[in-house]
mmCIF file with all atom_site columns, C-alpha atoms in Angstrom:
data_model
loop_
_atom_site.group_PDB
_atom_site.id
_atom_site.type_symbol
_atom_site.label_atom_id
_atom_site.label_alt_id
_atom_site.label_comp_id
_atom_site.label_asym_id
_atom_site.label_entity_id
_atom_site.label_seq_id
_atom_site.pdbx_PDB_ins_code
_atom_site.Cartn_x
_atom_site.Cartn_y
_atom_site.Cartn_z
_atom_site.occupancy
_atom_site.B_iso_or_equiv
_atom_site.pdbx_formal_charge
_atom_site.auth_seq_id
_atom_site.auth_comp_id
_atom_site.auth_asym_id
_atom_site.auth_atom_id
_atom_site.pdbx_PDB_model_num
ATOM 1   C CA . MET A 1 1   ? -16.362 -39.033 62.687 1.00 96.00 ? 1   MET A CA 1
ATOM 2   C CA . ILE A 1 2   ? -19.290 -36.634 62.854 1.00 97.00 ? 2   ILE A CA 1
ATOM 3   C CA . ILE A 1 3   ? -21.128 -35.065 59.918 1.00 98.00 ? 3   ILE A CA 1
ATOM 4   C CA . ALA A 1 4   ? -22.747 -31.744 60.863 1.00 97.00 ? 4   ALA A CA 1
ATOM 5   C CA . HIS A 1 5   ? -24.961 -29.634 58.596 1.00 97.00 ? 5   HIS A CA 1
ATOM 6   C CA . TYR A 1 6   ? -27.068 -26.571 59.240 1.00 92.00 ? 6   TYR A CA 1
ATOM 7   C CA . ALA A 1 7   ? -28.924 -24.268 56.884 1.00 91.00 ? 7   ALA A CA 1
ATOM 8   C CA . HIS A 1 8   ? -30.416 -20.781 56.855 1.00 87.00 ? 8   HIS A CA 1
ATOM 9   C CA . ARG A 1 9   ? -33.273 -19.949 54.531 1.00 87.00 ? 9   ARG A CA 1
ATOM 10  C CA . LEU A 1 10  ? -32.735 -16.491 53.101 1.00 83.00 ? 10  LEU A CA 1
ATOM 11  C CA . PRO A 1 11  ? -35.369 -13.965 51.997 1.00 78.00 ? 11  PRO A CA 1
ATOM 12  C CA . ALA A 1 12  ? -36.161 -13.989 48.288 1.00 83.00 ? 12  ALA A CA 1
ATOM 13  C CA . ASN A 1 13  ? -34.644 -10.518 47.876 1.00 84.00 ? 13  ASN A CA 1
ATOM 14  C CA . HIS A 1 14  ? -31.474 -11.290 49.856 1.00 81.00 ? 14  HIS A CA 1
ATOM 15  C CA . ASP A 1 15  ? -28.324 -10.110 48.080 1.00 85.00 ? 15  ASP A CA 1
ATOM 16  C CA . ILE A 1 16  ? -26.585 -13.380 47.181 1.00 84.00 ? 16  ILE A CA 1
ATOM 17  C CA . GLY A 1 17  ? -23.445 -11.367 46.460 1.00 88.00 ? 17  GLY A CA 1
ATOM 18  C CA . LEU A 1 18  ? -23.160 -10.783 50.219 1.00 87.00 ? 18  LEU A CA 1
ATOM 19  C CA . ILE A 1 19  ? -23.236 -14.547 50.838 1.00 89.00 ? 19  ILE A CA 1
ATOM 20  C CA . ARG A 1 20  ? -20.559 -15.143 48.212 1.00 89.00 ? 20  ARG A CA 1
ATOM 21  C CA . ALA A 1 21  ? -18.420 -12.401 49.786 1.00 91.00 ? 21  ALA A CA 1
ATOM 22  C CA . ARG A 1 22  ? -18.929 -13.908 53.258 1.00 89.00 ? 22  ARG A CA 1
ATOM 23  C CA . ALA A 1 23  ? -17.711 -17.305 52.037 1.00 92.00 ? 23  ALA A CA 1
ATOM 24  C CA . ARG A 1 24  ? -14.646 -15.707 50.397 1.00 93.00 ? 24  ARG A CA 1
ATOM 25  C CA . GLU A 1 25  ? -13.876 -13.810 53.592 1.00 92.00 ? 25  GLU A CA 1
ATOM 26  C CA . ARG A 1 26  ? -14.620 -16.512 56.181 1.00 90.00 ? 26  ARG A CA 1
ATOM 27  C CA . GLY A 1 27  ? -13.638 -19.604 54.200 1.00 89.00 ? 27  GLY A CA 1
ATOM 28  C CA . PRO A 1 28  ? -9.867  -19.295 54.579 1.00 93.00 ? 28  PRO A CA 1
ATOM 29  C CA . LEU A 1 29  ? -10.285 -19.035 58.383 1.00 90.00 ? 29  LEU A CA 1
ATOM 30  C CA . TRP A 1 30  ? -11.211 -22.736 58.307 1.00 92.00 ? 30  TRP A CA 1
ATOM 31  C CA . ASP A 1 31  ? -8.403  -23.956 56.058 1.00 93.00 ? 31  ASP A CA 1
ATOM 32  C CA . ALA A 1 32  ? -6.195  -25.095 58.961 1.00 92.00 ? 32  ALA A CA 1
ATOM 33  C CA . VAL A 1 33  ? -8.709  -26.005 61.693 1.00 92.00 ? 33  VAL A CA 1
ATOM 34  C CA . PRO A 1 34  ? -7.419  -29.054 63.604 1.00 91.00 ? 34  PRO A CA 1
ATOM 35  C CA . GLU A 1 35  ? -9.533  -32.211 63.565 1.00 95.00 ? 35  GLU A CA 1
ATOM 36  C CA . LEU A 1 36  ? -11.654 -31.030 60.620 1.00 97.00 ? 36  LEU A CA 1
ATOM 37  C CA . PHE A 1 37  ? -11.672 -33.113 57.461 1.00 98.00 ? 37  PHE A CA 1
ATOM 38  C CA . PHE A 1 38  ? -13.642 -30.480 55.580 1.00 98.00 ? 38  PHE A CA 1
ATOM 39  C CA . LYS A 1 39  ? -16.103 -27.621 55.841 1.00 97.00 ? 39  LYS A CA 1
ATOM 40  C CA . GLY A 1 40  ? -18.200 -26.607 52.869 1.00 97.00 ? 40  GLY A CA 1
ATOM 41  C CA . PHE A 1 41  ? -19.743 -23.157 52.578 1.00 96.00 ? 41  PHE A CA 1
ATOM 42  C CA . LEU A 1 42  ? -22.848 -24.058 50.567 1.00 97.00 ? 42  LEU A CA 1
ATOM 43  C CA . LEU A 1 43  ? -25.417 -22.091 48.577 1.00 94.00 ? 43  LEU A CA 1
ATOM 44  C CA . ARG A 1 44  ? -28.763 -22.960 47.040 1.00 89.00 ? 44  ARG A CA 1
ATOM 45  C CA . GLU A 1 45  ? -29.878 -20.088 44.844 1.00 86.00 ? 45  GLU A CA 1
ATOM 46  C CA . ALA A 1 46  ? -33.528 -19.829 43.786 1.00 75.00 ? 46  ALA A CA 1
ATOM 47  C CA . GLY A 1 47  ? -33.950 -20.770 40.143 1.00 72.00 ? 47  GLY A CA 1
ATOM 48  C CA . ARG A 1 48  ? -30.594 -22.601 39.877 1.00 81.00 ? 48  ARG A CA 1
ATOM 49  C CA . HIS A 1 49  ? -30.040 -26.343 40.064 1.00 76.00 ? 49  HIS A CA 1
ATOM 50  C CA . GLY A 1 50  ? -33.592 -27.065 41.176 1.00 78.00 ? 50  GLY A CA 1
ATOM 51  C CA . ALA A 1 51  ? -33.668 -24.646 44.141 1.00 78.00 ? 51  ALA A CA 1
ATOM 52  C CA . ILE A 1 52  ? -36.962 -22.865 44.757 1.00 74.00 ? 52  ILE A CA 1
ATOM 53  C CA . ALA A 1 53  ? -35.568 -20.670 47.564 1.00 83.00 ? 53  ALA A CA 1
ATOM 54  C CA . ASN A 1 54  ? -32.293 -19.110 48.641 1.00 85.00 ? 54  ASN A CA 1
ATOM 55  C CA . ASN A 1 55  ? -30.423 -21.069 51.290 1.00 91.00 ? 55  ASN A CA 1
ATOM 56  C CA . TYR A 1 56  ? -26.981 -20.686 52.858 1.00 91.00 ? 56  TYR A CA 1
ATOM 57  C CA . SER A 1 57  ? -25.521 -23.563 54.812 1.00 94.00 ? 57  SER A CA 1
ATOM 58  C CA . SER A 1 58  ? -22.411 -25.139 56.262 1.00 95.00 ? 58  SER A CA 1
ATOM 59  C CA . LEU A 1 59  ? -21.420 -28.793 56.017 1.00 98.00 ? 59  LEU A CA 1
ATOM 60  C CA . TYR A 1 60  ? -18.675 -30.305 58.185 1.00 97.00 ? 60  TYR A CA 1
ATOM 61  C CA . LEU A 1 61  ? -16.928 -33.625 58.583 1.00 98.00 ? 61  LEU A CA 1
ATOM 62  C CA . TRP A 1 62  ? -15.241 -33.650 61.998 1.00 97.00 ? 62  TRP A CA 1
ATOM 63  C CA . ARG A 1 63  ? -12.630 -36.233 62.972 1.00 96.00 ? 63  ARG A CA 1
ATOM 64  C CA . HIS A 1 64  ? -14.274 -36.899 66.353 1.00 93.00 ? 64  HIS A CA 1
ATOM 65  C CA . ASP A 1 65  ? -16.961 -35.609 68.658 1.00 92.00 ? 65  ASP A CA 1
ATOM 66  C CA . GLU A 1 66  ? -14.529 -33.605 70.811 1.00 93.00 ? 66  GLU A CA 1
ATOM 67  C CA . ALA A 1 67  ? -13.683 -31.450 67.787 1.00 92.00 ? 67  ALA A CA 1
ATOM 68  C CA . PHE A 1 68  ? -17.373 -30.766 67.165 1.00 91.00 ? 68  PHE A CA 1
ATOM 69  C CA . ARG A 1 69  ? -17.786 -29.971 70.863 1.00 92.00 ? 69  ARG A CA 1
ATOM 70  C CA . GLU A 1 70  ? -14.880 -27.511 70.670 1.00 90.00 ? 70  GLU A CA 1
ATOM 71  C CA . PHE A 1 71  ? -16.531 -25.795 67.697 1.00 88.00 ? 71  PHE A CA 1
ATOM 72  C CA . LEU A 1 72  ? -19.660 -25.269 69.796 1.00 87.00 ? 72  LEU A CA 1
ATOM 73  C CA . VAL A 1 73  ? -18.092 -24.175 73.075 1.00 89.00 ? 73  VAL A CA 1
ATOM 74  C CA . SER A 1 74  ? -15.216 -22.061 71.693 1.00 87.00 ? 74  SER A CA 1
ATOM 75  C CA . GLY A 1 75  ? -17.498 -19.413 70.206 1.00 79.00 ? 75  GLY A CA 1
ATOM 76  C CA . ARG A 1 76  ? -16.974 -20.357 66.547 1.00 75.00 ? 76  ARG A CA 1
ATOM 77  C CA . TYR A 1 77  ? -20.697 -20.935 66.132 1.00 78.00 ? 77  TYR A CA 1
ATOM 78  C CA . LYS A 1 78  ? -21.438 -17.514 67.671 1.00 75.00 ? 78  LYS A CA 1
ATOM 79  C CA . VAL A 1 79  ? -20.369 -15.858 64.407 1.00 73.00 ? 79  VAL A CA 1
ATOM 80  C CA . VAL A 1 80  ? -23.214 -17.737 62.726 1.00 73.00 ? 80  VAL A CA 1
ATOM 81  C CA . THR A 1 81  ? -25.845 -16.972 65.357 1.00 75.00 ? 81  THR A CA 1
ATOM 82  C CA . GLU A 1 82  ? -24.976 -13.270 65.333 1.00 76.00 ? 82  GLU A CA 1
ATOM 83  C CA . SER A 1 83  ? -25.554 -13.093 61.571 1.00 72.00 ? 83  SER A CA 1
ATOM 84  C CA . PHE A 1 84  ? -28.316 -15.613 60.906 1.00 75.00 ? 84  PHE A CA 1
ATOM 85  C CA . GLY A 1 85  ? -29.722 -16.807 64.240 1.00 73.00 ? 85  GLY A CA 1
ATOM 86  C CA . ARG A 1 86  ? -29.511 -20.271 65.735 1.00 81.00 ? 86  ARG A CA 1
ATOM 87  C CA . ALA A 1 87  ? -30.124 -23.067 63.271 1.00 84.00 ? 87  ALA A CA 1
ATOM 88  C CA . GLU A 1 88  ? -30.848 -26.705 63.948 1.00 87.00 ? 88  GLU A CA 1
ATOM 89  C CA . ILE A 1 89  ? -27.532 -28.502 63.519 1.00 91.00 ? 89  ILE A CA 1
ATOM 90  C CA . GLN A 1 90  ? -28.205 -31.896 62.039 1.00 95.00 ? 90  GLN A CA 1
ATOM 91  C CA . THR A 1 91  ? -25.550 -34.399 63.081 1.00 96.00 ? 91  THR A CA 1
ATOM 92  C CA . ARG A 1 92  ? -24.805 -37.870 61.795 1.00 97.00 ? 92  ARG A CA 1
ATOM 93  C CA . PHE A 1 93  ? -22.383 -40.518 62.976 1.00 97.00 ? 93  PHE A CA 1
ATOM 94  C CA . ALA A 1 94  ? -20.216 -41.225 59.931 1.00 98.00 ? 94  ALA A CA 1
ATOM 95  C CA . LEU A 1 95  ? -20.155 -44.891 58.950 1.00 98.00 ? 95  LEU A CA 1
ATOM 96  C CA . ASP A 1 96  ? -17.616 -44.317 56.181 1.00 98.00 ? 96  ASP A CA 1
ATOM 97  C CA . ALA A 1 97  ? -15.790 -41.418 54.548 1.00 98.00 ? 97  ALA A CA 1
ATOM 98  C CA . ARG A 1 98  ? -13.547 -41.628 51.492 1.00 97.00 ? 98  ARG A CA 1
ATOM 99  C CA . LYS A 1 99  ? -11.433 -39.291 49.412 1.00 97.00 ? 99  LYS A CA 1
ATOM 100 C CA . GLY A 1 100 ? -12.028 -39.543 45.674 1.00 97.00 ? 100 GLY A CA 1
ATOM 101 C CA . THR A 1 101 ? -9.749  -38.596 42.801 1.00 94.00 ? 101 THR A CA 1
ATOM 102 C CA . GLY A 1 102 ? -11.487 -35.295 42.051 1.00 96.00 ? 102 GLY A CA 1
ATOM 103 C CA . ARG A 1 103 ? -9.547  -32.136 42.807 1.00 93.00 ? 103 ARG A CA 1
ATOM 104 C CA . GLU A 1 104 ? -11.903 -29.162 43.040 1.00 96.00 ? 104 GLU A CA 1
ATOM 105 C CA . ALA A 1 105 ? -15.214 -29.683 44.834 1.00 96.00 ? 105 ALA A CA 1
ATOM 106 C CA . ARG A 1 106 ? -17.703 -27.398 43.104 1.00 97.00 ? 106 ARG A CA 1
ATOM 107 C CA . PHE A 1 107 ? -20.972 -29.023 44.191 1.00 97.00 ? 107 PHE A CA 1
ATOM 108 C CA . ALA A 1 108 ? -22.248 -30.979 47.185 1.00 97.00 ? 108 ALA A CA 1
ATOM 109 C CA . TYR A 1 109 ? -25.080 -33.486 47.072 1.00 96.00 ? 109 TYR A CA 1
ATOM 110 C CA . ARG A 1 110 ? -27.031 -34.651 50.114 1.00 96.00 ? 110 ARG A CA 1
ATOM 111 C CA . GLU A 1 111 ? -29.528 -37.468 50.125 1.00 97.00 ? 111 GLU A CA 1
ATOM 112 C CA . ASP A 1 112 ? -31.502 -38.583 53.191 1.00 97.00 ? 112 ASP A CA 1
ATOM 113 C CA . LEU A 1 113 ? -33.067 -42.046 53.323 1.00 97.00 ? 113 LEU A CA 1
ATOM 114 C CA . ALA A 1 114 ? -35.311 -43.448 56.034 1.00 97.00 ? 114 ALA A CA 1
ATOM 115 C CA . ILE A 1 115 ? -34.283 -46.895 57.270 1.00 97.00 ? 115 ILE A CA 1
ATOM 116 C CA . PRO A 1 116 ? -37.350 -49.162 57.270 1.00 96.00 ? 116 PRO A CA 1
ATOM 117 C CA . LEU A 1 117 ? -38.463 -50.305 60.738 1.00 94.00 ? 117 LEU A CA 1
ATOM 118 C CA . ASP A 1 118 ? -37.891 -53.985 60.054 1.00 95.00 ? 118 ASP A CA 1
ATOM 119 C CA . ALA A 1 119 ? -34.631 -53.599 58.129 1.00 96.00 ? 119 ALA A CA 1
ATOM 120 C CA . ASP A 1 120 ? -31.571 -55.650 59.057 1.00 97.00 ? 120 ASP A CA 1
ATOM 121 C CA . LEU A 1 121 ? -29.350 -52.788 60.269 1.00 97.00 ? 121 LEU A CA 1
ATOM 122 C CA . THR A 1 122 ? -26.115 -54.755 59.878 1.00 97.00 ? 122 THR A CA 1
ATOM 123 C CA . ALA A 1 123 ? -26.931 -55.505 56.235 1.00 98.00 ? 123 ALA A CA 1
ATOM 124 C CA . ILE A 1 124 ? -28.101 -51.932 55.569 1.00 97.00 ? 124 ILE A CA 1
ATOM 125 C CA . PHE A 1 125 ? -24.917 -50.439 57.028 1.00 98.00 ? 125 PHE A CA 1
ATOM 126 C CA . ALA A 1 126 ? -22.661 -52.862 55.138 1.00 98.00 ? 126 ALA A CA 1
ATOM 127 C CA . GLY A 1 127 ? -24.456 -52.087 51.885 1.00 98.00 ? 127 GLY A CA 1
ATOM 128 C CA . GLU A 1 128 ? -24.216 -48.336 52.419 1.00 98.00 ? 128 GLU A CA 1
ATOM 129 C CA . ILE A 1 129 ? -20.508 -48.525 53.230 1.00 97.00 ? 129 ILE A CA 1
ATOM 130 C CA . GLU A 1 130 ? -19.944 -50.525 50.041 1.00 97.00 ? 130 GLU A CA 1
ATOM 131 C CA . LEU A 1 131 ? -22.009 -48.024 48.034 1.00 96.00 ? 131 LEU A CA 1
ATOM 132 C CA . ASN A 1 132 ? -20.087 -45.098 49.561 1.00 97.00 ? 132 ASN A CA 1
ATOM 133 C CA . ARG A 1 133 ? -16.810 -46.663 48.435 1.00 96.00 ? 133 ARG A CA 1
ATOM 134 C CA . ALA A 1 134 ? -18.227 -47.052 44.928 1.00 96.00 ? 134 ALA A CA 1
ATOM 135 C CA . LEU A 1 135 ? -19.428 -43.425 44.885 1.00 96.00 ? 135 LEU A CA 1
ATOM 136 C CA . ALA A 1 136 ? -15.981 -42.255 46.013 1.00 97.00 ? 136 ALA A CA 1
ATOM 137 C CA . SER A 1 137 ? -14.483 -44.089 43.023 1.00 96.00 ? 137 SER A CA 1
ATOM 138 C CA . ARG A 1 138 ? -16.621 -42.263 40.454 1.00 95.00 ? 138 ARG A CA 1
ATOM 139 C CA . PRO A 1 139 ? -14.813 -39.753 38.233 1.00 95.00 ? 139 PRO A CA 1
ATOM 140 C CA . GLY A 1 140 ? -15.005 -36.215 39.624 1.00 96.00 ? 140 GLY A CA 1
ATOM 141 C CA . THR A 1 141 ? -15.750 -37.274 43.206 1.00 97.00 ? 141 THR A CA 1
ATOM 142 C CA . VAL A 1 142 ? -13.700 -35.314 45.738 1.00 97.00 ? 142 VAL A CA 1
ATOM 143 C CA . ALA A 1 143 ? -15.156 -37.037 48.827 1.00 98.00 ? 143 ALA A CA 1
ATOM 144 C CA . ALA A 1 144 ? -18.034 -39.335 49.730 1.00 98.00 ? 144 ALA A CA 1
ATOM 145 C CA . THR A 1 145 ? -19.483 -39.885 53.199 1.00 98.00 ? 145 THR A CA 1
ATOM 146 C CA . ILE A 1 146 ? -22.337 -41.938 54.605 1.00 98.00 ? 146 ILE A CA 1
ATOM 147 C CA . GLY A 1 147 ? -23.787 -41.177 58.042 1.00 98.00 ? 147 GLY A CA 1
ATOM 148 C CA . VAL A 1 148 ? -26.634 -42.332 60.256 1.00 98.00 ? 148 VAL A CA 1
ATOM 149 C CA . ASP A 1 149 ? -28.961 -40.499 62.629 1.00 97.00 ? 149 ASP A CA 1
ATOM 150 C CA . THR A 1 150 ? -29.957 -43.096 65.223 1.00 96.00 ? 150 THR A CA 1
ATOM 151 C CA . ALA A 1 151 ? -32.726 -40.904 66.668 1.00 95.00 ? 151 ALA A CA 1
ATOM 152 C CA . SER A 1 152 ? -34.727 -40.892 63.428 1.00 96.00 ? 152 SER A CA 1
ATOM 153 C CA . TRP A 1 153 ? -32.992 -43.918 61.829 1.00 97.00 ? 153 TRP A CA 1
ATOM 154 C CA . THR A 1 154 ? -32.104 -41.946 58.736 1.00 98.00 ? 154 THR A CA 1
ATOM 155 C CA . LEU A 1 155 ? -29.107 -42.451 56.472 1.00 98.00 ? 155 LEU A CA 1
ATOM 156 C CA . THR A 1 156 ? -27.448 -39.391 54.957 1.00 98.00 ? 156 THR A CA 1
ATOM 157 C CA . ARG A 1 157 ? -25.252 -39.651 51.878 1.00 98.00 ? 157 ARG A CA 1
ATOM 158 C CA . VAL A 1 158 ? -22.949 -36.709 51.180 1.00 98.00 ? 158 VAL A CA 1
ATOM 159 C CA . LEU A 1 159 ? -20.977 -36.371 47.974 1.00 97.00 ? 159 LEU A CA 1
ATOM 160 C CA . LEU A 1 160 ? -18.534 -33.575 47.116 1.00 98.00 ? 160 LEU A CA 1
ATOM 161 C CA . SER A 1 161 ? -18.009 -33.403 43.374 1.00 97.00 ? 161 SER A CA 1
ATOM 162 C CA . GLU A 1 162 ? -16.504 -31.513 40.488 1.00 96.00 ? 162 GLU A CA 1
ATOM 163 C CA . GLN A 1 163 ? -19.660 -32.303 38.490 1.00 91.00 ? 163 GLN A CA 1
ATOM 164 C CA . GLU A 1 164 ? -22.385 -29.717 38.020 1.00 87.00 ? 164 GLU A CA 1
ATOM 165 C CA . PRO A 1 165 ? -25.923 -31.005 38.678 1.00 84.00 ? 165 PRO A CA 1
ATOM 166 C CA . SER A 1 166 ? -27.645 -32.483 35.651 1.00 81.00 ? 166 SER A CA 1
ATOM 167 C CA . GLY A 1 167 ? -31.071 -32.539 37.300 1.00 76.00 ? 167 GLY A CA 1
ATOM 168 C CA . ASN A 1 168 ? -31.083 -36.328 37.618 1.00 77.00 ? 168 ASN A CA 1
ATOM 169 C CA . GLU A 1 169 ? -29.290 -36.534 40.975 1.00 79.00 ? 169 GLU A CA 1
ATOM 170 C CA . ASP A 1 170 ? -30.969 -37.983 44.031 1.00 79.00 ? 170 ASP A CA 1
ATOM 171 C CA . GLY A 1 171 ? -31.307 -35.618 46.963 1.00 88.00 ? 171 GLY A CA 1
ATOM 172 C CA . THR A 1 172 ? -30.428 -31.953 47.182 1.00 92.00 ? 172 THR A CA 1
ATOM 173 C CA . SER A 1 173 ? -27.613 -30.186 45.348 1.00 94.00 ? 173 SER A CA 1
ATOM 174 C CA . TYR A 1 174 ? -25.602 -27.236 46.630 1.00 95.00 ? 174 TYR A CA 1
ATOM 175 C CA . GLU A 1 175 ? -23.024 -24.972 45.048 1.00 96.00 ? 175 GLU A CA 1
ATOM 176 C CA . ILE A 1 176 ? -19.817 -25.014 47.086 1.00 97.00 ? 176 ILE A CA 1
ATOM 177 C CA . LEU A 1 177 ? -18.640 -21.442 47.571 1.00 97.00 ? 177 LEU A CA 1
ATOM 178 C CA . HIS A 1 178 ? -15.544 -22.497 49.515 1.00 97.00 ? 178 HIS A CA 1
ATOM 179 C CA . LEU A 1 179 ? -14.265 -25.854 50.700 1.00 97.00 ? 179 LEU A CA 1
ATOM 180 C CA . ALA A 1 180 ? -11.899 -25.751 53.649 1.00 97.00 ? 180 ALA A CA 1
ATOM 181 C CA . ARG A 1 181 ? -10.122 -29.098 53.617 1.00 96.00 ? 181 ARG A CA 1
ATOM 182 C CA . PRO A 1 182 ? -7.591  -29.286 56.455 1.00 97.00 ? 182 PRO A CA 1
ATOM 183 C CA . LEU A 1 183 ? -7.591  -33.100 56.765 1.00 97.00 ? 183 LEU A CA 1
ATOM 184 C CA . LEU A 1 184 ? -9.409  -34.174 53.614 1.00 97.00 ? 184 LEU A CA 1
ATOM 185 C CA . ASP A 1 185 ? -6.269  -35.726 52.134 1.00 95.00 ? 185 ASP A CA 1
ATOM 186 C CA . THR A 1 186 ? -5.923  -37.987 55.190 1.00 96.00 ? 186 THR A CA 1
ATOM 187 C CA . LEU A 1 187 ? -9.195  -39.801 54.469 1.00 97.00 ? 187 LEU A CA 1
ATOM 188 C CA . PRO A 1 188 ? -8.821  -43.298 53.045 1.00 95.00 ? 188 PRO A CA 1
ATOM 189 C CA . GLN A 1 189 ? -8.650  -43.351 49.248 1.00 92.00 ? 189 GLN A CA 1
ATOM 190 C CA . ALA A 1 190 ? -11.687 -44.468 47.294 1.00 82.00 ? 190 ALA A CA 1
ATOM 191 C CA . GLY A 1 191 ? -10.341 -47.962 46.576 1.00 72.00 ? 191 GLY A CA 1
ATOM 192 C CA . ALA A 1 192 ? -8.852  -48.635 50.029 1.00 68.00 ? 192 ALA A CA 1
ATOM 193 C CA . LEU A 1 193 ? -10.484 -51.159 52.357 1.00 61.00 ? 193 LEU A CA 1
#
């Protein structure tokens, strides 16, 4: 599985209503994409939930790398570049992904953690997989994923939740404008091994 995330910083005076309309219009086009567990249309709005700037982004969990490749070469990303320019697409190899018991993902949370140089990678990965399973079991969790970037040796935790940010969360919070979830229900359940 591949986690992919890219973001576009928006001008301070950008009409956020246009972004919300774009997500309403484009979101359903992703609701049946093969080999996609989910795609979140995400918003960080200045002055809300800790955001100091406007930001529009997309977060994906692909079943395999060929599906991500198809997204790139089929022209689906061209719609993004024509509107916002080419963004850096951050990718992570997913170590674990779980479906929680939550129903409507309203917020996404992303936390990046550097892996210390001398860390025991096997132990780190096992601990993160165990933690991801615990996070998936929390009330209101729709999905939880842990990924690794082996170029920078960074872990990325992604949580899709019904819960609005309280201000005490680790990482960055995003409002989910639309969650396409073609294969989300096929992920292992929170308590499954």
